[in-house]
C-alpha cells in the first residue's frame, strides 16, 4: 500500500505543474496529513484504495491530452472506472466532474470520427471490465452472479442498515469531517477564499462528491479520503497568495503532530494489546463479542468464534450472548465505558463477572484508549 500510495504523490506533482505551482508544496501538505500520506493512505482501507484509483484515473485523464496512444489509455481508464466502481460505487462521484471536463475537451478538440471511436472503445472496455469483475466475484463466492455495486447500494439504501453503523446529521461531512481532513481551522479558512479560474474545477471536484455523500446519513471522515489531494492543491494555490504563511505552517505542524499521535497510535491502539492479552490467556471459552469498538482483525484470533455487536443497546447484549449457544462468552469493549457496561451487563444477564478476569480488567484499564475484556458465564 505504501508504494501504491505514491500514485497520489505523482498526481499531485503533475497537477501542481499544470497549475503552475511548486510541486513540493501540495506534496508536502499531503505527506504531512494523517488522513493523507502520513498514515491512512498506507493502510489497506477500501477508502485508501479508492483514493489511489481516483488519482490514477485523474492521471490517465491528463495523459490522454498529451499522448498519441489515446485508445489504449481510454481503454485502461474504463477498466479503472469499473474497478473503482466495484470497489466502492462512490468512486463515480469523485471522478464525475473531471470526467465531464474530459468529455467536453474531447468533443471540442477531436473530429467526430475520432470522438466516436474513443466512445466505442470506452464502452467496450467498460463492458468487458464489468463482466470480468462480476465473474471474479462470482467464482470467489461460488455463486452464479455476484454484483458488488448492486449489493453495496442496496445495503446502504436501507436506513435500518445504516442505523447499525450510526446515524449522523447530513451536515456532518461539511461541518466536521471536511475540517478534520485538513486538520485545522486556519486551513479551512484558506478553502473559503474566492476560487481562481485554476482552482474552480478542483473545487467542483470536491463539492460534487461532498454534496452527494451528504445525502446519506452515515458519514465518516474516511469516506472523503479521495478528495484530500484536491484539497491540498487548492490550499497550495491559496497559500502562495497569502501573507500569513508562517502562521499557517506553524499551526499545520502542531495539528499534524497531534493528529499523528492520535490516529497513528492511540486510535485503535488498544486492539493490538488486546490481541496479545488474548493469546497470553488461553482458555476454553472461545466465543468473543466485540461491542462499541472496531473489529479486531480475525487473523489475529485463531480457532475462535467472533461476533460484531456494533453499538447495540446494553439491554440487548444478553440476547446476543444466548444466540451464540455458548456456555460462556468474552465481551470486549473500550475501557472508557468499562464500569458502565459492566454493571449493565451484570444486571441484564443475572450473572456477575468471573473473578479470574477481574484482575486483568483492572490492570488493563491503563488509559481511555485501551480495550477491556470480561468473561461472562451463561
mmCIF file of C-alpha atoms in Angstrom:
data_model
loop_
_atom_site.group_PDB
_atom_site.id
_atom_site.type_symbol
_atom_site.label_atom_id
_atom_site.label_comp_id
_atom_site.label_asym_id
_atom_site.label_seq_id
_atom_site.Cartn_x
_atom_site.Cartn_y
_atom_site.Cartn_z
ATOM 1 C CA UNK A 1 0.000 0.000 0.000
ATOM 2 C CA UNK A 2 2.861 2.349 0.752
ATOM 3 C CA UNK A 3 4.194 2.016 -2.787
ATOM 4 C CA UNK A 4 0.743 2.254 -4.356
ATOM 5 C CA UNK A 5 0.055 5.444 -2.408
ATOM 6 C CA UNK A 6 2.857 7.108 -4.381
ATOM 7 C CA UNK A 7 0.306 7.360 -7.199
ATOM 8 C CA UNK A 8 -1.318 10.117 -5.145
ATOM 9 C CA UNK A 9 2.022 11.929 -4.984
ATOM 10 C CA UNK A 10 2.542 11.542 -8.720
ATOM 11 C CA UNK A 11 -0.885 13.024 -9.373
ATOM 12 C CA UNK A 12 -0.093 15.971 -7.092
ATOM 13 C CA UNK A 13 3.213 16.550 -8.868
ATOM 14 C CA UNK A 14 1.680 16.621 -12.351
ATOM 15 C CA UNK A 15 -1.408 18.597 -11.317
ATOM 16 C CA UNK A 16 0.724 21.165 -9.474
ATOM 17 C CA UNK A 17 2.883 21.754 -12.538
ATOM 18 C CA UNK A 18 -0.219 22.210 -14.659
ATOM 19 C CA UNK A 19 -1.487 24.787 -12.148
ATOM 20 C CA UNK A 20 1.944 26.477 -12.166
ATOM 21 C CA UNK A 21 2.506 25.640 -8.503
ATOM 22 C CA UNK A 22 5.709 24.440 -6.932
ATOM 23 C CA UNK A 23 5.062 20.664 -6.769
ATOM 24 C CA UNK A 24 6.662 20.289 -3.352
ATOM 25 C CA UNK A 25 4.037 22.464 -1.662
ATOM 26 C CA UNK A 26 0.983 20.200 -2.203
ATOM 27 C CA UNK A 27 3.136 17.076 -1.945
ATOM 28 C CA UNK A 28 4.487 18.071 1.477
ATOM 29 C CA UNK A 29 0.997 19.072 2.600
ATOM 30 C CA UNK A 30 -0.377 15.702 1.587
ATOM 31 C CA UNK A 31 2.544 13.766 3.054
ATOM 32 C CA UNK A 32 2.135 15.509 6.419
ATOM 33 C CA UNK A 33 -1.580 14.785 6.700
ATOM 34 C CA UNK A 34 -2.525 11.792 8.879
ATOM 35 C CA UNK A 35 -5.637 11.489 6.691
ATOM 36 C CA UNK A 36 -3.316 11.589 3.683
ATOM 37 C CA UNK A 37 0.143 10.243 3.061
ATOM 38 C CA UNK A 38 1.289 10.132 6.677
ATOM 39 C CA UNK A 39 -0.997 7.309 7.856
ATOM 40 C CA UNK A 40 -4.243 6.400 6.127
ATOM 41 C CA UNK A 41 -3.078 6.180 2.514
ATOM 42 C CA UNK A 42 -0.677 3.405 3.517
ATOM 43 C CA UNK A 43 -3.387 1.345 5.232
ATOM 44 C CA UNK A 44 -5.486 -1.233 3.460
ATOM 45 C CA UNK A 45 -8.772 0.609 3.847
ATOM 46 C CA UNK A 46 -11.100 0.386 0.876
ATOM 47 C CA UNK A 47 -11.286 4.188 1.036
ATOM 48 C CA UNK A 48 -7.499 4.462 0.723
ATOM 49 C CA UNK A 49 -7.520 2.164 -2.299
ATOM 50 C CA UNK A 50 -10.391 4.197 -3.721
ATOM 51 C CA UNK A 51 -8.323 7.377 -3.302
ATOM 52 C CA UNK A 52 -5.402 5.774 -5.151
ATOM 53 C CA UNK A 53 -7.673 4.695 -8.007
ATOM 54 C CA UNK A 54 -9.151 8.203 -8.220
ATOM 55 C CA UNK A 55 -5.658 9.690 -8.507
ATOM 56 C CA UNK A 56 -4.730 7.101 -11.142
ATOM 57 C CA UNK A 57 -7.906 7.889 -13.073
ATOM 58 C CA UNK A 58 -7.095 11.617 -12.998
ATOM 59 C CA UNK A 59 -3.558 10.881 -14.181
ATOM 60 C CA UNK A 60 -4.984 8.990 -17.151
ATOM 61 C CA UNK A 61 -7.200 11.961 -17.987
ATOM 62 C CA UNK A 62 -4.122 14.182 -18.064
ATOM 63 C CA UNK A 63 -2.216 11.646 -20.149
ATOM 64 C CA UNK A 64 -4.888 11.415 -22.853
ATOM 65 C CA UNK A 65 -4.346 15.118 -23.582
ATOM 66 C CA UNK A 66 -0.624 14.841 -24.295
ATOM 67 C CA UNK A 67 -0.101 11.440 -25.917
ATOM 68 C CA UNK A 68 -0.935 9.792 -29.206
ATOM 69 C CA UNK A 69 -1.816 6.460 -27.531
ATOM 70 C CA UNK A 70 -5.265 7.634 -26.547
ATOM 71 C CA UNK A 71 -7.096 4.444 -27.479
ATOM 72 C CA UNK A 72 -5.106 2.340 -25.027
ATOM 73 C CA UNK A 73 -5.330 4.958 -22.274
ATOM 74 C CA UNK A 74 -9.096 5.290 -22.680
ATOM 75 C CA UNK A 75 -9.444 1.507 -22.503
ATOM 76 C CA UNK A 76 -7.304 1.494 -19.344
ATOM 77 C CA UNK A 77 -9.338 4.370 -17.987
ATOM 78 C CA UNK A 78 -12.587 2.432 -18.359
ATOM 79 C CA UNK A 79 -11.008 -0.526 -16.566
ATOM 80 C CA UNK A 80 -10.032 1.719 -13.632
ATOM 81 C CA UNK A 81 -13.546 3.179 -13.713
ATOM 82 C CA UNK A 82 -15.080 -0.289 -13.439
ATOM 83 C CA UNK A 83 -12.579 -1.417 -10.796
ATOM 84 C CA UNK A 84 -13.212 1.668 -8.670
ATOM 85 C CA UNK A 85 -16.971 1.309 -9.056
ATOM 86 C CA UNK A 86 -16.872 -2.335 -7.974
ATOM 87 C CA UNK A 87 -14.605 -1.484 -5.057
ATOM 88 C CA UNK A 88 -16.817 1.374 -3.852
ATOM 89 C CA UNK A 89 -19.642 2.750 -6.015
ATOM 90 C CA UNK A 90 -18.900 6.184 -4.533
ATOM 91 C CA UNK A 91 -15.879 6.186 -6.866
ATOM 92 C CA UNK A 92 -18.188 7.543 -9.579
ATOM 93 C CA UNK A 93 -18.856 10.657 -7.505
ATOM 94 C CA UNK A 94 -15.170 11.539 -7.192
ATOM 95 C CA UNK A 95 -14.443 11.260 -10.917
ATOM 96 C CA UNK A 96 -17.752 12.707 -12.137
ATOM 97 C CA UNK A 97 -16.638 16.319 -12.611
ATOM 98 C CA UNK A 98 -13.204 15.503 -14.107
ATOM 99 C CA UNK A 99 -14.911 13.078 -16.497
ATOM 100 C CA UNK A 100 -17.318 15.787 -17.645
ATOM 101 C CA UNK A 101 -14.347 18.054 -18.340
ATOM 102 C CA UNK A 102 -12.630 15.290 -20.285
ATOM 103 C CA UNK A 103 -15.717 14.650 -22.417
ATOM 104 C CA UNK A 104 -16.049 18.382 -23.080
ATOM 105 C CA UNK A 105 -12.384 18.532 -24.094
ATOM 106 C CA UNK A 106 -12.782 15.582 -26.456
ATOM 107 C CA UNK A 107 -15.936 16.980 -28.059
ATOM 108 C CA UNK A 108 -14.345 20.370 -28.709
ATOM 109 C CA UNK A 109 -10.913 19.064 -29.744
ATOM 110 C CA UNK A 110 -11.305 15.891 -31.784
ATOM 111 C CA UNK A 111 -13.114 15.239 -35.016
ATOM 112 C CA UNK A 112 -16.434 13.445 -34.796
ATOM 113 C CA UNK A 113 -14.952 10.261 -36.297
ATOM 114 C CA UNK A 114 -12.205 10.102 -33.680
ATOM 115 C CA UNK A 115 -14.571 11.003 -30.852
ATOM 116 C CA UNK A 116 -16.968 8.205 -31.864
ATOM 117 C CA UNK A 117 -14.036 5.796 -31.996
ATOM 118 C CA UNK A 118 -12.981 6.689 -28.452
ATOM 119 C CA UNK A 119 -16.561 6.343 -27.204
ATOM 120 C CA UNK A 120 -16.857 2.843 -28.683
ATOM 121 C CA UNK A 121 -13.514 1.842 -27.165
ATOM 122 C CA UNK A 122 -14.669 3.176 -23.802
ATOM 123 C CA UNK A 123 -17.981 1.308 -23.923
ATOM 124 C CA UNK A 124 -16.291 -1.941 -24.969
ATOM 125 C CA UNK A 125 -13.661 -1.593 -22.253
ATOM 126 C CA UNK A 126 -16.270 -0.824 -19.615
ATOM 127 C CA UNK A 127 -18.470 -3.799 -20.530
ATOM 128 C CA UNK A 128 -15.524 -6.187 -20.673
ATOM 129 C CA UNK A 129 -14.156 -4.934 -17.347
ATOM 130 C CA UNK A 130 -17.520 -5.164 -15.591
ATOM 131 C CA UNK A 131 -18.129 -8.674 -16.888
ATOM 132 C CA UNK A 132 -14.663 -9.797 -15.776
ATOM 133 C CA UNK A 133 -15.135 -8.362 -12.285
ATOM 134 C CA UNK A 134 -18.555 -9.992 -11.930
ATOM 135 C CA UNK A 135 -17.096 -13.355 -12.928
ATOM 136 C CA UNK A 136 -14.215 -12.981 -10.462
ATOM 137 C CA UNK A 137 -16.582 -12.144 -7.590
ATOM 138 C CA UNK A 138 -18.980 -14.924 -8.567
ATOM 139 C CA UNK A 139 -16.216 -17.529 -8.659
ATOM 140 C CA UNK A 140 -14.803 -16.333 -5.342
ATOM 141 C CA UNK A 141 -18.148 -16.554 -3.546
ATOM 142 C CA UNK A 142 -19.161 -19.653 -5.535
ATOM 143 C CA UNK A 143 -22.436 -18.131 -6.671
ATOM 144 C CA UNK A 144 -23.939 -17.692 -10.113
ATOM 145 C CA UNK A 145 -23.944 -13.897 -10.213
ATOM 146 C CA UNK A 146 -22.410 -11.570 -7.640
ATOM 147 C CA UNK A 147 -22.683 -7.870 -8.426
ATOM 148 C CA UNK A 148 -20.862 -5.987 -5.688
ATOM 149 C CA UNK A 149 -22.071 -2.464 -6.603
ATOM 150 C CA UNK A 150 -25.727 -3.525 -6.502
ATOM 151 C CA UNK A 151 -25.232 -5.212 -3.136
ATOM 152 C CA UNK A 152 -23.421 -2.125 -1.829
ATOM 153 C CA UNK A 153 -26.153 0.261 -2.940
ATOM 154 C CA UNK A 154 -28.980 -1.991 -1.753
ATOM 155 C CA UNK A 155 -27.420 -2.291 1.699
ATOM 156 C CA UNK A 156 -26.678 1.410 2.112
ATOM 157 C CA UNK A 157 -30.063 2.480 0.811
ATOM 158 C CA UNK A 158 -31.808 0.893 3.795
ATOM 159 C CA UNK A 159 -31.919 3.252 6.811
ATOM 160 C CA UNK A 160 -32.065 0.311 9.221
ATOM 161 C CA UNK A 161 -28.751 -0.977 7.865
ATOM 162 C CA UNK A 162 -27.111 2.418 8.245
ATOM 163 C CA UNK A 163 -28.503 2.646 11.776
ATOM 164 C CA UNK A 164 -26.348 -0.325 12.772
ATOM 165 C CA UNK A 165 -23.259 1.753 11.991
ATOM 166 C CA UNK A 166 -24.564 5.074 13.290
ATOM 167 C CA UNK A 167 -26.951 7.739 12.015
ATOM 168 C CA UNK A 168 -25.423 11.185 11.572
ATOM 169 C CA UNK A 169 -26.833 14.572 10.579
ATOM 170 C CA UNK A 170 -26.437 15.321 6.891
ATOM 171 C CA UNK A 171 -24.245 18.329 7.593
ATOM 172 C CA UNK A 172 -21.588 16.254 9.393
ATOM 173 C CA UNK A 173 -19.337 15.945 6.324
ATOM 174 C CA UNK A 174 -19.307 19.696 5.808
ATOM 175 C CA UNK A 175 -19.107 20.858 9.419
ATOM 176 C CA UNK A 176 -16.944 18.135 10.992
ATOM 177 C CA UNK A 177 -15.385 15.677 8.546
ATOM 178 C CA UNK A 178 -14.136 18.141 5.940
ATOM 179 C CA UNK A 179 -12.324 20.343 8.503
ATOM 180 C CA UNK A 180 -10.972 17.169 10.108
ATOM 181 C CA UNK A 181 -9.399 16.110 6.810
ATOM 182 C CA UNK A 182 -7.349 19.285 6.568
ATOM 183 C CA UNK A 183 -6.615 19.307 10.270
ATOM 184 C CA UNK A 184 -7.026 22.874 11.390
ATOM 185 C CA UNK A 185 -9.403 25.849 11.182
ATOM 186 C CA UNK A 186 -6.796 28.087 9.560
ATOM 187 C CA UNK A 187 -6.501 25.711 6.617
ATOM 188 C CA UNK A 188 -10.283 25.534 6.422
ATOM 189 C CA UNK A 189 -10.419 29.320 6.104
ATOM 190 C CA UNK A 190 -7.989 29.080 3.205
ATOM 191 C CA UNK A 191 -10.532 26.911 1.405
ATOM 192 C CA UNK A 192 -13.199 29.582 1.842
ATOM 193 C CA UNK A 193 -11.277 32.099 -0.229
ATOM 194 C CA UNK A 194 -12.673 33.031 -3.597
ATOM 195 C CA UNK A 195 -11.524 30.389 -6.082
ATOM 196 C CA UNK A 196 -9.390 31.353 -9.030
ATOM 197 C CA UNK A 197 -10.058 30.113 -12.518
ATOM 198 C CA UNK A 198 -7.365 27.499 -11.971
ATOM 199 C CA UNK A 199 -8.893 26.133 -8.768
ATOM 200 C CA UNK A 200 -12.566 26.391 -9.743
ATOM 201 C CA UNK A 201 -12.693 22.926 -11.296
ATOM 202 C CA UNK A 202 -10.753 21.470 -8.379
ATOM 203 C CA UNK A 203 -13.323 22.968 -6.040
ATOM 204 C CA UNK A 204 -16.137 21.439 -8.100
ATOM 205 C CA UNK A 205 -14.362 18.070 -7.910
ATOM 206 C CA UNK A 206 -14.542 18.425 -4.122
ATOM 207 C CA UNK A 207 -18.060 19.825 -3.763
ATOM 208 C CA UNK A 208 -19.849 17.353 -6.056
ATOM 209 C CA UNK A 209 -18.916 14.204 -4.078
ATOM 210 C CA UNK A 210 -19.240 16.111 -0.810
ATOM 211 C CA UNK A 211 -22.823 17.095 -1.627
ATOM 212 C CA UNK A 212 -23.740 13.618 -2.877
ATOM 213 C CA UNK A 213 -22.255 11.797 0.111
ATOM 214 C CA UNK A 214 -24.023 14.194 2.467
ATOM 215 C CA UNK A 215 -27.341 12.730 1.320
ATOM 216 C CA UNK A 216 -26.517 9.543 3.224
ATOM 217 C CA UNK A 217 -26.900 9.674 6.986
ATOM 218 C CA UNK A 218 -23.938 7.500 7.883
ATOM 219 C CA UNK A 219 -20.913 9.740 7.466
ATOM 220 C CA UNK A 220 -17.287 9.097 8.379
ATOM 221 C CA UNK A 221 -14.273 11.219 7.532
ATOM 222 C CA UNK A 222 -12.574 8.315 5.725
ATOM 223 C CA UNK A 223 -15.324 8.448 3.096
ATOM 224 C CA UNK A 224 -13.786 11.734 1.908
ATOM 225 C CA UNK A 225 -10.204 10.499 1.542
ATOM 226 C CA UNK A 226 -10.245 10.668 -2.298
ATOM 227 C CA UNK A 227 -10.698 14.465 -2.227
ATOM 228 C CA UNK A 228 -7.683 15.114 0.024
ATOM 229 C CA UNK A 229 -5.231 15.578 -2.907
ATOM 230 C CA UNK A 230 -7.548 18.156 -4.493
ATOM 231 C CA UNK A 231 -7.858 19.941 -1.157
ATOM 232 C CA UNK A 232 -4.068 20.116 -0.924
ATOM 233 C CA UNK A 233 -3.877 21.639 -4.404
ATOM 234 C CA UNK A 234 -6.468 24.289 -3.529
ATOM 235 C CA UNK A 235 -4.698 25.079 -0.261
ATOM 236 C CA UNK A 236 -1.366 25.354 -2.064
ATOM 237 C CA UNK A 237 -2.801 27.818 -4.559
ATOM 238 C CA UNK A 238 -4.260 29.989 -1.805
ATOM 239 C CA UNK A 239 -1.184 29.611 0.410
ATOM 240 C CA UNK A 240 1.061 31.075 -2.274
ATOM 241 C CA UNK A 241 -1.094 34.211 -2.324
ATOM 242 C CA UNK A 242 -1.254 34.508 1.460
ATOM 243 C CA UNK A 243 0.746 36.915 3.604
ATOM 244 C CA UNK A 244 0.493 34.792 6.764
ATOM 245 C CA UNK A 245 2.456 31.771 5.601
ATOM 246 C CA UNK A 246 4.497 31.328 8.771
ATOM 247 C CA UNK A 247 1.398 31.201 10.990
ATOM 248 C CA UNK A 248 -0.197 28.676 8.657
ATOM 249 C CA UNK A 249 2.901 26.449 8.686
ATOM 250 C CA UNK A 250 3.214 26.595 12.485
ATOM 251 C CA UNK A 251 -0.412 25.644 13.085
ATOM 252 C CA UNK A 252 -0.218 22.973 10.388
ATOM 253 C CA UNK A 253 2.807 21.322 12.042
ATOM 254 C CA UNK A 254 1.244 21.368 15.521
ATOM 255 C CA UNK A 255 -2.024 19.883 14.303
ATOM 256 C CA UNK A 256 -0.179 17.272 12.243
ATOM 257 C CA UNK A 257 1.777 16.095 15.272
ATOM 258 C CA UNK A 258 -1.323 15.932 17.475
ATOM 259 C CA UNK A 259 -3.362 14.054 14.893
ATOM 260 C CA UNK A 260 -0.458 11.763 14.067
ATOM 261 C CA UNK A 261 -0.243 10.757 17.730
ATOM 262 C CA UNK A 262 -3.988 10.179 17.937
ATOM 263 C CA UNK A 263 -4.705 8.461 14.604
ATOM 264 C CA UNK A 264 -1.364 6.699 14.332
ATOM 265 C CA UNK A 265 -1.082 5.307 17.846
ATOM 266 C CA UNK A 266 -3.897 5.973 20.308
ATOM 267 C CA UNK A 267 -6.807 5.328 17.947
ATOM 268 C CA UNK A 268 -7.483 1.562 17.951
ATOM 269 C CA UNK A 269 -4.147 1.016 19.678
ATOM 270 C CA UNK A 270 -5.866 -0.998 22.390
ATOM 271 C CA UNK A 271 -6.913 -3.672 19.890
ATOM 272 C CA UNK A 272 -3.328 -4.818 19.361
ATOM 273 C CA UNK A 273 -2.748 -5.002 23.109
ATOM 274 C CA UNK A 274 -5.966 -6.951 23.427
ATOM 275 C CA UNK A 275 -4.802 -9.465 20.811
ATOM 276 C CA UNK A 276 -1.621 -10.051 22.809
ATOM 277 C CA UNK A 277 -3.625 -10.418 26.012
ATOM 278 C CA UNK A 278 -5.979 -12.982 24.471
ATOM 279 C CA UNK A 279 -3.083 -15.086 23.209
ATOM 280 C CA UNK A 280 -1.336 -14.930 26.582
ATOM 281 C CA UNK A 281 -4.511 -16.044 28.428
ATOM 282 C CA UNK A 282 -5.785 -19.146 26.589
ATOM 283 C CA UNK A 283 -8.998 -20.651 27.888
ATOM 284 C CA UNK A 284 -11.828 -22.956 26.892
ATOM 285 C CA UNK A 285 -14.171 -20.003 26.420
ATOM 286 C CA UNK A 286 -13.604 -19.195 22.742
ATOM 287 C CA UNK A 287 -16.644 -17.027 21.978
ATOM 288 C CA UNK A 288 -15.658 -13.346 21.580
ATOM 289 C CA UNK A 289 -18.116 -10.474 21.279
ATOM 290 C CA UNK A 290 -16.856 -7.012 20.293
ATOM 291 C CA UNK A 291 -19.031 -4.117 21.442
ATOM 292 C CA UNK A 292 -18.744 -0.382 20.751
ATOM 293 C CA UNK A 293 -15.400 -0.801 19.020
ATOM 294 C CA UNK A 294 -13.794 -1.649 15.711
ATOM 295 C CA UNK A 295 -13.460 -5.325 14.997
ATOM 296 C CA UNK A 296 -10.104 -6.897 15.666
ATOM 297 C CA UNK A 297 -8.590 -8.453 12.513
ATOM 298 C CA UNK A 298 -9.790 -12.035 12.517
ATOM 299 C CA UNK A 299 -6.423 -13.451 11.508
ATOM 300 C CA UNK A 300 -5.140 -12.386 14.934
ATOM 301 C CA UNK A 301 -7.657 -14.722 16.602
ATOM 302 C CA UNK A 302 -7.136 -18.420 15.898
ATOM 303 C CA UNK A 303 -9.884 -21.020 16.326
ATOM 304 C CA UNK A 304 -12.364 -18.685 17.989
ATOM 305 C CA UNK A 305 -15.877 -17.502 17.234
ATOM 306 C CA UNK A 306 -16.014 -13.743 16.649
ATOM 307 C CA UNK A 307 -19.153 -11.579 16.796
ATOM 308 C CA UNK A 308 -19.530 -7.895 15.981
ATOM 309 C CA UNK A 309 -22.166 -6.369 18.272
ATOM 310 C CA UNK A 310 -21.728 -2.877 16.878
ATOM 311 C CA UNK A 311 -23.264 -0.300 19.185
ATOM 312 C CA UNK A 312 -26.406 -2.163 20.219
ATOM 313 C CA UNK A 313 -28.150 -1.078 23.456
ATOM 314 C CA UNK A 314 -26.809 -2.742 26.581
ATOM 315 C CA UNK A 315 -30.153 -4.379 27.381
ATOM 316 C CA UNK A 316 -29.838 -6.439 24.182
ATOM 317 C CA UNK A 317 -26.428 -7.867 24.992
ATOM 318 C CA UNK A 318 -27.685 -10.885 26.888
ATOM 319 C CA UNK A 319 -29.972 -11.823 23.998
ATOM 320 C CA UNK A 320 -26.984 -11.768 21.656
ATOM 321 C CA UNK A 321 -24.970 -13.874 24.074
ATOM 322 C CA UNK A 322 -27.697 -16.515 24.185
ATOM 323 C CA UNK A 323 -27.885 -16.623 20.386
ATOM 324 C CA UNK A 324 -24.292 -17.822 20.298
ATOM 325 C CA UNK A 325 -25.279 -21.024 22.103
ATOM 326 C CA UNK A 326 -22.137 -20.937 24.246
ATOM 327 C CA UNK A 327 -21.879 -21.576 27.962
ATOM 328 C CA UNK A 328 -19.621 -18.571 28.363
ATOM 329 C CA UNK A 329 -18.753 -15.531 26.272
ATOM 330 C CA UNK A 330 -15.966 -12.965 26.223
ATOM 331 C CA UNK A 331 -17.081 -9.343 25.962
ATOM 332 C CA UNK A 332 -14.528 -6.865 24.602
ATOM 333 C CA UNK A 333 -15.085 -3.120 24.600
ATOM 334 C CA UNK A 334 -13.483 0.250 25.402
ATOM 335 C CA UNK A 335 -12.163 0.599 28.939
ATOM 336 C CA UNK A 336 -13.595 4.102 28.989
ATOM 337 C CA UNK A 337 -17.038 2.541 29.473
ATOM 338 C CA UNK A 338 -15.902 -0.469 31.480
ATOM 339 C CA UNK A 339 -17.748 0.284 34.706
ATOM 340 C CA UNK A 340 -20.904 1.396 32.955
ATOM 341 C CA UNK A 341 -21.416 -1.523 30.614
ATOM 342 C CA UNK A 342 -20.013 -3.955 33.168
ATOM 343 C CA UNK A 343 -22.809 -3.216 35.618
ATOM 344 C CA UNK A 344 -25.438 -3.096 32.883
ATOM 345 C CA UNK A 345 -24.480 -6.498 31.525
ATOM 346 C CA UNK A 346 -24.385 -7.950 35.015
ATOM 347 C CA UNK A 347 -27.937 -6.769 35.633
ATOM 348 C CA UNK A 348 -29.186 -7.883 32.229
ATOM 349 C CA UNK A 349 -27.719 -11.370 32.447
ATOM 350 C CA UNK A 350 -28.185 -12.014 36.125
ATOM 351 C CA UNK A 351 -24.547 -13.029 36.421
ATOM 352 C CA UNK A 352 -21.514 -11.222 37.756
ATOM 353 C CA UNK A 353 -18.126 -11.092 36.112
ATOM 354 C CA UNK A 354 -15.929 -14.069 36.860
ATOM 355 C CA UNK A 355 -13.228 -13.196 39.339
ATOM 356 C CA UNK A 356 -10.360 -14.682 37.353
ATOM 357 C CA UNK A 357 -10.644 -11.852 34.841
ATOM 358 C CA UNK A 358 -11.356 -9.054 37.297
ATOM 359 C CA UNK A 359 -7.640 -8.523 37.867
ATOM 360 C CA UNK A 360 -6.988 -8.490 34.131
ATOM 361 C CA UNK A 361 -9.715 -5.887 33.705
ATOM 362 C CA UNK A 362 -8.362 -3.653 36.465
ATOM 363 C CA UNK A 363 -4.742 -3.888 35.352
ATOM 364 C CA UNK A 364 -5.563 -3.400 31.703
ATOM 365 C CA UNK A 365 -7.528 -0.163 32.154
ATOM 366 C CA UNK A 366 -4.449 1.978 31.667
ATOM 367 C CA UNK A 367 -5.978 4.726 29.544
ATOM 368 C CA UNK A 368 -9.176 5.792 27.843
ATOM 369 C CA UNK A 369 -7.816 4.316 24.601
ATOM 370 C CA UNK A 370 -7.348 0.774 25.943
ATOM 371 C CA UNK A 371 -9.704 -2.128 25.410
ATOM 372 C CA UNK A 372 -11.130 -4.216 28.240
ATOM 373 C CA UNK A 373 -12.093 -7.871 28.366
ATOM 374 C CA UNK A 374 -14.592 -9.646 30.582
ATOM 375 C CA UNK A 375 -15.808 -13.222 30.605
ATOM 376 C CA UNK A 376 -19.455 -13.998 31.364
ATOM 377 C CA UNK A 377 -20.728 -17.441 32.333
ATOM 378 C CA UNK A 378 -24.212 -18.020 30.969
#
